[in-house]
Amino acid sequence: MAPPPPPPDHQILSNPYGGRGPLILAVTWTEAVVALILMGARTYTNGFIVRSFKWDYWWALITLITGLIAQAMVTVSALSGLGNHIYLLWGPQLVKALLWSWIGQISAINAIGFGKIAVIAFLLRIQERNSTFKKAAWFLYFIAISNVVININQSIMILLQCSPSQKLWDLSVPGSCYHVERTNHVGYFQGSWAAASDLALAVYPVLVFWNLKIGTKTKIGLCLLMAGGLVAAAAGAIKTVYIKLITAEEDPTYAISTLVIWAYTENWLVLILGSLPPLRSLFVRVFQQISTSASRSRSRTARNDGYNQTYSQPSRTQKSNNINMYPVLKKTQNTSDDDSERNILPNEGGGFGRGTDAYGAGILRTTEIRQTVGVGDEKDDVSDDSLRGLDGRMV
């Protein structure tokens, strides 16, 4: 679709930020913040729960740093006019918008490759004890190396599609861009290969996890977490379709805004979805703490209900013997004759209650509930210890 013609009374904008620029920043920065939060959670998990930092973490950190560099570039580009129509911008604004847009896209392309390496490093760490899939590690290495090579090639092709290279972002410079079509073809291949890699990395873990000696629910959970790569693959496929906008339009600052959004979305989704499986230890810890807190709350509520029921309706034995404080301090004793309960609390006269009393053993069974009120706090003090293993970790 051809760009809309400029209105007759159009003016050059003093503030070039506008058009689709706010949309670009809103989408990409939202994704970046989510990635930052998950990376922070991943750092906490590795530092305080797992207590080790493996290669998958460091590759994820490299992905985050490269992605933030790309995010900074696209922010400057959007503030300089990316997303606005070219006829609303004047020379320096247009040059700045295009320059930082291209640099940001190159950084995003390589960040996507680093994110795939992080996922592959995580898979290699999981399957290292599985002899069957350990032999198939070459497949993962092939995906990692091929993506790195293709991404580097694409980055070089972007910079060399115009001669001189400066003409790529400064349209007023004399020169030509004869290699744009070839660069686009390489871009189609790079995007398709990246999407296919995301698809392979989403399906491959199902085979790995299903052969691990872990519970079925855990297997299903891990497979679902890794299946998030399907979403990244879809974003990569959509981005690849929009590569054609680079040459189909003559309004580059406005036309490539859609391509930029999907390119950055793929970048951040690879990191976001790739960070979920390593956070399983944190999810389990949080779930255990919530379950323990809920269990304690129900236990206290049950004891309080028993306490209120006992003291809101004093037993007839208490009324007749006038020993309201004794049930908390004394106990009920079971005897072997006829499985009945006898009163072992002294009467006012110093004797013991009669077993043939009309309100004898049957009513005294409630004192067993009153007894738990006196020792409930002690049980809470040791409840945490019962959930800990010998090494001090929650089990």
Tab-separated table of C-alpha atoms in Angstrom:
chain	number	residue	atom	x	y	z
A	1	MET	CA	0.000	0.000	0.000
A	2	ALA	CA	1.401	3.380	-0.976
A	3	PRO	CA	1.931	5.931	1.769
A	4	PRO	CA	-0.760	8.594	2.106
A	5	PRO	CA	0.111	11.835	0.334
A	6	PRO	CA	1.042	14.723	2.593
A	7	PRO	CA	-1.791	17.167	3.278
A	8	PRO	CA	-1.497	20.474	1.428
A	9	ASP	CA	-1.038	22.446	4.627
A	10	HIS	CA	1.198	19.978	6.439
A	11	GLN	CA	3.950	21.341	8.640
A	12	ILE	CA	7.194	19.867	9.856
A	13	LEU	CA	6.761	18.728	13.455
A	14	SER	CA	8.882	20.390	16.104
A	15	ASN	CA	8.306	17.344	18.292
A	16	PRO	CA	8.680	14.253	16.068
A	17	TYR	CA	7.369	11.842	18.691
A	18	GLY	CA	3.930	10.655	17.632
A	19	GLY	CA	2.068	8.510	15.134
A	20	ARG	CA	2.846	4.873	15.997
A	21	GLY	CA	5.782	5.869	18.178
A	22	PRO	CA	3.832	5.697	21.468
A	23	LEU	CA	2.483	2.274	20.467
A	24	ILE	CA	6.005	1.007	19.760
A	25	LEU	CA	7.276	2.120	23.149
A	26	ALA	CA	4.199	0.933	25.052
A	27	VAL	CA	4.386	-2.595	23.641
A	28	THR	CA	8.137	-3.070	23.750
A	29	TRP	CA	8.707	-1.523	27.175
A	30	THR	CA	5.884	-3.575	28.708
A	31	GLU	CA	7.584	-6.705	27.421
A	32	ALA	CA	10.965	-5.455	28.622
A	33	VAL	CA	9.650	-4.849	32.156
A	34	VAL	CA	8.180	-8.361	32.316
A	35	ALA	CA	11.535	-9.772	31.177
A	36	LEU	CA	13.345	-7.728	33.840
A	37	ILE	CA	11.026	-9.008	36.575
A	38	LEU	CA	11.453	-12.630	35.522
A	39	MET	CA	15.212	-12.214	35.245
A	40	GLY	CA	15.252	-10.780	38.747
A	41	ALA	CA	13.254	-13.772	39.978
A	42	ARG	CA	15.658	-16.045	38.128
A	43	THR	CA	18.626	-14.388	39.838
A	44	TYR	CA	16.976	-14.871	43.243
A	45	THR	CA	16.224	-18.519	42.446
A	46	ASN	CA	19.772	-19.268	41.367
A	47	GLY	CA	21.307	-17.341	44.250
A	48	PHE	CA	19.153	-18.395	47.220
A	49	ILE	CA	17.245	-21.557	46.265
A	50	VAL	CA	19.321	-23.491	43.733
A	51	ARG	CA	22.516	-21.735	44.887
A	52	SER	CA	24.322	-22.130	41.606
A	53	PHE	CA	24.644	-20.175	38.372
A	54	LYS	CA	24.851	-22.349	35.289
A	55	TRP	CA	25.499	-21.465	31.678
A	56	ASP	CA	21.792	-21.056	30.884
A	57	TYR	CA	21.610	-18.191	33.408
A	58	TRP	CA	24.608	-16.356	31.967
A	59	TRP	CA	23.313	-16.657	28.396
A	60	ALA	CA	19.951	-15.346	29.586
A	61	LEU	CA	21.747	-12.409	31.213
A	62	ILE	CA	23.588	-11.691	27.945
A	63	THR	CA	20.232	-11.827	26.166
A	64	LEU	CA	18.762	-9.336	28.634
A	65	ILE	CA	21.674	-6.898	28.268
A	66	THR	CA	21.601	-7.088	24.465
A	67	GLY	CA	17.822	-6.704	24.490
A	68	LEU	CA	18.012	-3.623	26.717
A	69	ILE	CA	20.584	-2.074	24.370
A	70	ALA	CA	18.171	-2.666	21.494
A	71	GLN	CA	15.327	-1.263	23.602
A	72	ALA	CA	17.297	1.904	24.298
A	73	MET	CA	17.982	2.302	20.572
A	74	VAL	CA	14.345	1.944	19.576
A	75	THR	CA	13.343	4.394	22.310
A	76	VAL	CA	15.654	7.060	20.910
A	77	SER	CA	14.396	6.250	17.422
A	78	ALA	CA	10.734	6.584	18.428
A	79	LEU	CA	11.391	9.871	20.198
A	80	SER	CA	13.106	11.067	17.003
A	81	GLY	CA	10.209	10.213	14.683
A	82	LEU	CA	9.998	6.430	14.190
A	83	GLY	CA	6.312	5.660	13.720
A	84	ASN	CA	5.553	9.047	12.169
A	85	HIS	CA	5.170	9.779	8.467
A	86	ILE	CA	8.353	10.800	6.725
A	87	TYR	CA	6.859	14.048	5.369
A	88	LEU	CA	6.308	15.274	8.939
A	89	LEU	CA	10.002	15.052	9.743
A	90	TRP	CA	12.876	17.230	8.706
A	91	GLY	CA	16.422	16.130	7.857
A	92	PRO	CA	18.131	15.620	11.245
A	93	GLN	CA	15.013	14.053	12.755
A	94	LEU	CA	14.700	11.548	9.913
A	95	VAL	CA	18.386	10.613	10.017
A	96	LYS	CA	18.292	10.059	13.767
A	97	ALA	CA	15.081	8.019	13.618
A	98	LEU	CA	16.369	5.683	10.896
A	99	LEU	CA	19.901	5.343	12.308
A	100	TRP	CA	18.864	4.205	15.780
A	101	SER	CA	16.093	2.052	14.335
A	102	TRP	CA	18.548	0.020	12.252
A	103	ILE	CA	21.064	-0.296	15.091
A	104	GLY	CA	18.263	-1.433	17.406
A	105	GLN	CA	17.072	-4.040	14.923
A	106	ILE	CA	20.568	-5.481	14.554
A	107	SER	CA	20.869	-5.726	18.350
A	108	ALA	CA	17.431	-7.347	18.589
A	109	ILE	CA	18.302	-9.949	15.935
A	110	ASN	CA	21.376	-11.043	17.897
A	111	ALA	CA	19.502	-10.947	21.212
A	112	ILE	CA	17.026	-13.445	19.768
A	113	GLY	CA	19.918	-15.782	18.959
A	114	PHE	CA	21.386	-15.431	22.464
A	115	GLY	CA	17.972	-16.229	23.945
A	116	LYS	CA	17.829	-19.482	22.005
A	117	ILE	CA	21.292	-20.402	23.289
A	118	ALA	CA	20.046	-19.834	26.858
A	119	VAL	CA	17.144	-22.231	26.269
A	120	ILE	CA	19.473	-24.793	24.702
A	121	ALA	CA	21.907	-24.539	27.633
A	122	PHE	CA	19.007	-25.237	30.005
A	123	LEU	CA	17.957	-28.304	28.007
A	124	LEU	CA	21.529	-29.615	27.906
A	125	ARG	CA	21.765	-29.265	31.678
A	126	ILE	CA	18.554	-31.242	32.196
A	127	GLN	CA	19.392	-34.086	29.858
A	128	GLU	CA	23.059	-34.455	30.873
A	129	ARG	CA	22.193	-37.501	33.014
A	130	ASN	CA	20.000	-39.084	30.380
A	131	SER	CA	22.279	-41.300	28.294
A	132	THR	CA	19.755	-41.592	25.463
A	133	PHE	CA	19.324	-37.868	24.883
A	134	LYS	CA	22.889	-37.047	25.806
A	135	LYS	CA	23.872	-38.582	22.483
A	136	ALA	CA	21.357	-36.321	20.725
A	137	ALA	CA	22.944	-33.153	22.096
A	138	TRP	CA	24.431	-32.515	18.652
A	139	PHE	CA	20.954	-31.487	17.497
A	140	LEU	CA	20.811	-28.695	20.066
A	141	TYR	CA	24.346	-27.582	19.262
A	142	PHE	CA	23.386	-27.448	15.595
A	143	ILE	CA	20.419	-25.166	16.344
A	144	ALA	CA	22.570	-22.859	18.470
A	145	ILE	CA	25.467	-22.546	16.030
A	146	SER	CA	23.275	-22.175	12.957
A	147	ASN	CA	21.255	-19.365	14.540
A	148	VAL	CA	24.394	-17.480	15.552
A	149	VAL	CA	25.900	-17.767	12.049
A	150	ILE	CA	22.668	-16.754	10.288
A	151	ASN	CA	22.092	-13.794	12.631
A	152	ILE	CA	25.615	-12.479	12.159
A	153	ASN	CA	25.225	-12.807	8.388
A	154	GLN	CA	21.929	-10.949	8.494
A	155	SER	CA	23.482	-8.139	10.530
A	156	ILE	CA	26.293	-7.726	8.000
A	157	MET	CA	23.854	-7.794	5.088
A	158	ILE	CA	21.779	-5.007	6.669
A	159	LEU	CA	24.811	-2.741	6.963
A	160	LEU	CA	26.043	-3.501	3.431
A	161	GLN	CA	22.772	-3.245	1.509
A	162	CYS	CA	23.524	0.358	0.613
A	163	SER	CA	26.683	1.934	-0.715
A	164	PRO	CA	27.821	3.877	1.142
A	165	SER	CA	26.279	2.365	4.297
A	166	GLN	CA	25.365	5.842	5.514
A	167	LYS	CA	22.669	6.047	2.846
A	168	LEU	CA	20.731	3.417	4.786
A	169	TRP	CA	19.755	6.045	7.364
A	170	ASP	CA	20.532	9.298	5.520
A	171	LEU	CA	18.523	9.386	2.299
A	172	SER	CA	20.170	12.635	1.185
A	173	VAL	CA	23.582	10.985	0.806
A	174	PRO	CA	24.475	10.168	-2.858
A	175	GLY	CA	24.705	6.476	-3.501
A	176	SER	CA	22.588	3.417	-4.184
A	177	CYS	CA	20.954	0.501	-2.347
A	178	TYR	CA	21.192	-2.287	-4.904
A	179	HIS	CA	21.279	-5.082	-2.332
A	180	VAL	CA	18.009	-4.318	-0.564
A	181	GLU	CA	16.144	-7.173	-2.238
A	182	ARG	CA	18.891	-9.671	-1.470
A	183	THR	CA	18.997	-8.483	2.120
A	184	ASN	CA	15.257	-9.003	2.370
A	185	HIS	CA	15.585	-12.564	1.060
A	186	VAL	CA	18.222	-13.260	3.688
A	187	GLY	CA	15.850	-11.730	6.223
A	188	TYR	CA	13.074	-14.096	5.144
A	189	PHE	CA	15.403	-17.038	5.625
A	190	GLN	CA	16.661	-15.776	8.980
A	191	GLY	CA	13.144	-15.192	10.286
A	192	SER	CA	11.898	-18.562	9.058
A	193	TRP	CA	14.867	-20.391	10.559
A	194	ALA	CA	14.429	-18.593	13.878
A	195	ALA	CA	10.732	-19.497	13.989
A	196	ALA	CA	11.506	-23.122	13.095
A	197	SER	CA	14.133	-23.205	15.849
A	198	ASP	CA	11.614	-21.910	18.392
A	199	LEU	CA	9.213	-24.631	17.286
A	200	ALA	CA	11.891	-27.330	17.613
A	201	LEU	CA	12.920	-26.085	21.068
A	202	ALA	CA	9.280	-26.207	22.177
A	203	VAL	CA	8.704	-29.799	20.986
A	204	TYR	CA	12.102	-31.312	21.866
A	205	PRO	CA	11.680	-30.921	25.681
A	206	VAL	CA	8.566	-33.102	25.604
A	207	LEU	CA	10.755	-36.045	24.569
A	208	VAL	CA	13.361	-35.207	27.194
A	209	PHE	CA	11.075	-34.591	30.166
A	210	TRP	CA	8.894	-37.605	29.466
A	211	ASN	CA	11.854	-39.914	30.004
A	212	LEU	CA	13.013	-38.317	33.249
A	213	LYS	CA	12.329	-40.097	36.537
A	214	ILE	CA	9.973	-37.453	37.887
A	215	GLY	CA	6.260	-37.332	38.642
A	216	THR	CA	3.746	-37.182	35.822
A	217	LYS	CA	2.375	-33.819	36.994
A	218	THR	CA	5.890	-32.391	37.052
A	219	LYS	CA	6.516	-33.686	33.545
A	220	ILE	CA	3.324	-32.100	32.253
A	221	GLY	CA	4.115	-28.810	33.988
A	222	LEU	CA	7.613	-28.622	32.526
A	223	CYS	CA	6.344	-29.506	29.060
A	224	LEU	CA	3.739	-26.748	29.237
A	225	LEU	CA	6.347	-24.239	30.369
A	226	MET	CA	8.667	-25.137	27.513
A	227	ALA	CA	5.760	-25.120	25.057
A	228	GLY	CA	5.744	-21.340	25.419
A	229	GLY	CA	8.286	-21.404	22.611
A	230	LEU	CA	5.355	-21.914	20.261
A	231	VAL	CA	4.269	-18.350	21.021
A	232	ALA	CA	7.761	-17.051	20.229
A	233	ALA	CA	7.704	-19.055	16.988
A	234	ALA	CA	4.393	-17.436	16.014
A	235	ALA	CA	5.798	-13.955	16.717
A	236	GLY	CA	8.857	-14.767	14.606
A	237	ALA	CA	6.696	-15.934	11.729
A	238	ILE	CA	4.612	-12.754	11.815
A	239	LYS	CA	7.768	-10.640	11.935
A	240	THR	CA	9.095	-12.435	8.876
A	241	VAL	CA	5.928	-11.632	6.925
A	242	TYR	CA	6.316	-7.921	7.673
A	243	ILE	CA	9.881	-7.773	6.306
A	244	LYS	CA	8.327	-6.948	2.958
A	245	LEU	CA	7.239	-3.566	4.349
A	246	ILE	CA	10.815	-2.328	4.098
A	247	THR	CA	10.709	-2.265	0.298
A	248	ALA	CA	6.948	-2.155	-0.331
A	249	GLU	CA	6.655	1.318	1.203
A	250	GLU	CA	8.379	4.594	0.524
A	251	ASP	CA	7.488	5.924	3.928
A	252	PRO	CA	10.101	4.012	5.982
A	253	THR	CA	9.659	5.648	9.377
A	254	TYR	CA	5.954	4.832	9.372
A	255	ALA	CA	6.015	1.556	7.435
A	256	ILE	CA	8.586	-0.338	9.470
A	257	SER	CA	6.895	0.428	12.789
A	258	THR	CA	4.887	-2.793	12.582
A	259	LEU	CA	8.025	-4.765	11.748
A	260	VAL	CA	9.828	-3.189	14.705
A	261	ILE	CA	7.041	-4.129	17.131
A	262	TRP	CA	7.042	-7.784	16.075
A	263	ALA	CA	10.840	-8.010	15.978
A	264	TYR	CA	11.092	-6.771	19.564
A	265	THR	CA	8.154	-8.898	20.647
A	266	GLU	CA	9.947	-12.006	19.385
A	267	ASN	CA	13.095	-10.895	21.185
A	268	TRP	CA	11.415	-10.429	24.559
A	269	LEU	CA	9.181	-13.493	24.265
A	270	VAL	CA	12.224	-15.727	23.762
A	271	LEU	CA	13.673	-14.433	27.046
A	272	ILE	CA	10.378	-14.344	28.952
A	273	LEU	CA	9.201	-17.813	27.986
A	274	GLY	CA	12.706	-19.227	28.299
A	275	SER	CA	12.907	-17.971	31.888
A	276	LEU	CA	9.791	-19.776	33.109
A	277	PRO	CA	11.129	-23.376	33.299
A	278	PRO	CA	14.210	-22.411	35.383
A	279	LEU	CA	11.837	-20.693	37.846
A	280	ARG	CA	10.115	-23.973	38.729
A	281	SER	CA	12.031	-24.191	42.043
A	282	LEU	CA	10.742	-20.741	43.009
A	283	PHE	CA	7.182	-21.619	42.015
A	284	VAL	CA	7.336	-24.783	44.135
A	285	ARG	CA	8.722	-22.861	47.131
A	286	VAL	CA	6.010	-20.205	46.919
A	287	PHE	CA	3.284	-22.822	46.493
A	288	GLN	CA	4.531	-24.739	49.553
A	289	GLN	CA	4.564	-21.597	51.675
A	290	ILE	CA	1.050	-20.666	50.591
A	291	SER	CA	-0.194	-24.201	51.289
A	292	THR	CA	1.492	-24.259	54.712
A	293	SER	CA	0.052	-20.854	55.649
A	294	ALA	CA	-3.427	-21.913	54.545
A	295	SER	CA	-3.149	-25.171	56.492
A	296	ARG	CA	-2.076	-23.337	59.652
A	297	SER	CA	-4.895	-20.854	59.251
A	298	ARG	CA	-7.456	-23.656	58.957
A	299	SER	CA	-5.920	-25.427	61.959
A	300	ARG	CA	-6.087	-22.314	64.134
A	301	THR	CA	-9.650	-21.636	63.027
A	302	ALA	CA	-10.658	-25.172	63.956
A	303	ARG	CA	-9.019	-24.887	67.404
A	304	ASN	CA	-10.622	-21.496	68.010
A	305	ASP	CA	-14.029	-22.887	67.037
A	306	GLY	CA	-13.524	-25.757	69.499
A	307	TYR	CA	-12.441	-23.323	72.200
A	308	ASN	CA	-15.474	-21.086	71.720
A	309	GLN	CA	-17.863	-24.024	71.613
A	310	THR	CA	-16.437	-25.492	74.834
A	311	TYR	CA	-16.561	-22.328	76.901
A	312	SER	CA	-19.738	-20.870	75.521
A	313	GLN	CA	-21.682	-23.954	76.729
A	314	PRO	CA	-20.211	-25.225	80.046
A	315	SER	CA	-20.891	-28.898	80.739
A	316	ARG	CA	-23.311	-30.030	83.409
A	317	THR	CA	-20.402	-31.551	85.301
A	318	GLN	CA	-18.810	-28.113	85.536
A	319	LYS	CA	-22.033	-26.589	86.805
A	320	SER	CA	-22.636	-29.260	89.415
A	321	ASN	CA	-19.077	-29.431	90.693
A	322	ASN	CA	-18.184	-25.736	90.255
A	323	ILE	CA	-14.694	-26.465	88.747
A	324	ASN	CA	-14.695	-24.141	85.750
A	325	MET	CA	-10.892	-23.840	85.507
A	326	TYR	CA	-9.994	-27.498	85.939
A	327	PRO	CA	-10.755	-28.765	82.383
A	328	VAL	CA	-7.879	-26.712	80.956
A	329	LEU	CA	-5.369	-28.004	83.482
A	330	LYS	CA	-6.439	-31.623	83.816
A	331	LYS	CA	-6.815	-34.529	81.458
A	332	THR	CA	-9.302	-37.222	80.541
A	333	GLN	CA	-8.200	-40.801	81.014
A	334	ASN	CA	-9.398	-43.866	79.101
A	335	THR	CA	-9.925	-47.077	81.064
A	336	SER	CA	-10.033	-50.553	79.698
A	337	ASP	CA	-13.286	-51.635	81.361
A	338	ASP	CA	-16.104	-51.412	78.853
A	339	ASP	CA	-14.167	-48.709	76.931
A	340	SER	CA	-15.828	-46.027	79.026
A	341	GLU	CA	-14.349	-42.764	80.242
A	342	ARG	CA	-14.213	-41.919	83.947
A	343	ASN	CA	-13.858	-38.548	85.605
A	344	ILE	CA	-10.429	-38.114	87.139
A	345	LEU	CA	-11.088	-34.498	88.237
A	346	PRO	CA	-11.577	-33.975	91.942
A	347	ASN	CA	-14.890	-32.733	93.265
A	348	GLU	CA	-15.129	-29.944	95.763
A	349	GLY	CA	-15.294	-32.530	98.489
A	350	GLY	CA	-11.964	-34.021	97.432
A	351	GLY	CA	-13.346	-37.197	95.845
A	352	PHE	CA	-13.757	-38.235	92.247
A	353	GLY	CA	-16.825	-38.087	90.088
A	354	ARG	CA	-19.064	-41.137	90.056
A	355	GLY	CA	-19.132	-43.247	86.926
A	356	THR	CA	-22.871	-43.825	87.451
A	357	ASP	CA	-23.629	-40.126	87.388
A	358	ALA	CA	-26.420	-39.272	84.963
A	359	TYR	CA	-24.053	-36.958	83.099
A	360	GLY	CA	-20.930	-39.063	83.629
A	361	ALA	CA	-18.583	-40.347	80.978
A	362	GLY	CA	-20.618	-39.275	77.942
A	363	ILE	CA	-20.274	-35.562	78.714
A	364	LEU	CA	-16.693	-35.745	79.884
A	365	ARG	CA	-15.583	-36.708	76.358
A	366	THR	CA	-15.636	-32.953	75.565
A	367	THR	CA	-12.727	-32.300	77.933
A	368	GLU	CA	-10.470	-33.873	75.326
A	369	ILE	CA	-11.230	-30.879	73.109
A	370	ARG	CA	-10.533	-28.463	75.949
A	371	GLN	CA	-7.186	-30.141	76.528
A	372	THR	CA	-5.972	-29.216	73.014
A	373	VAL	CA	-6.498	-25.518	73.853
A	374	GLY	CA	-3.873	-25.711	76.536
A	375	VAL	CA	-1.177	-27.196	74.318
A	376	GLY	CA	-2.034	-25.772	70.893
A	377	ASP	CA	0.654	-23.112	70.967
A	378	GLU	CA	3.332	-25.686	71.648
A	379	LYS	CA	2.321	-27.652	68.561
A	380	ASP	CA	2.617	-24.561	66.378
A	381	ASP	CA	6.181	-24.023	67.592
A	382	VAL	CA	7.346	-27.346	66.199
A	383	SER	CA	5.258	-27.417	63.034
A	384	ASP	CA	8.018	-25.806	60.972
A	385	ASP	CA	10.545	-28.367	62.122
A	386	SER	CA	8.311	-31.185	60.952
A	387	LEU	CA	8.491	-29.733	57.418
A	388	ARG	CA	12.254	-29.511	57.300
A	389	GLY	CA	14.728	-32.138	56.245
A	390	LEU	CA	17.985	-32.915	57.959
A	391	ASP	CA	19.763	-30.394	55.760
A	392	GLY	CA	17.435	-27.590	56.865
A	393	ARG	CA	15.614	-27.263	53.550
A	394	MET	CA	11.879	-27.450	53.165
A	395	VAL	CA	10.772	-30.901	52.017
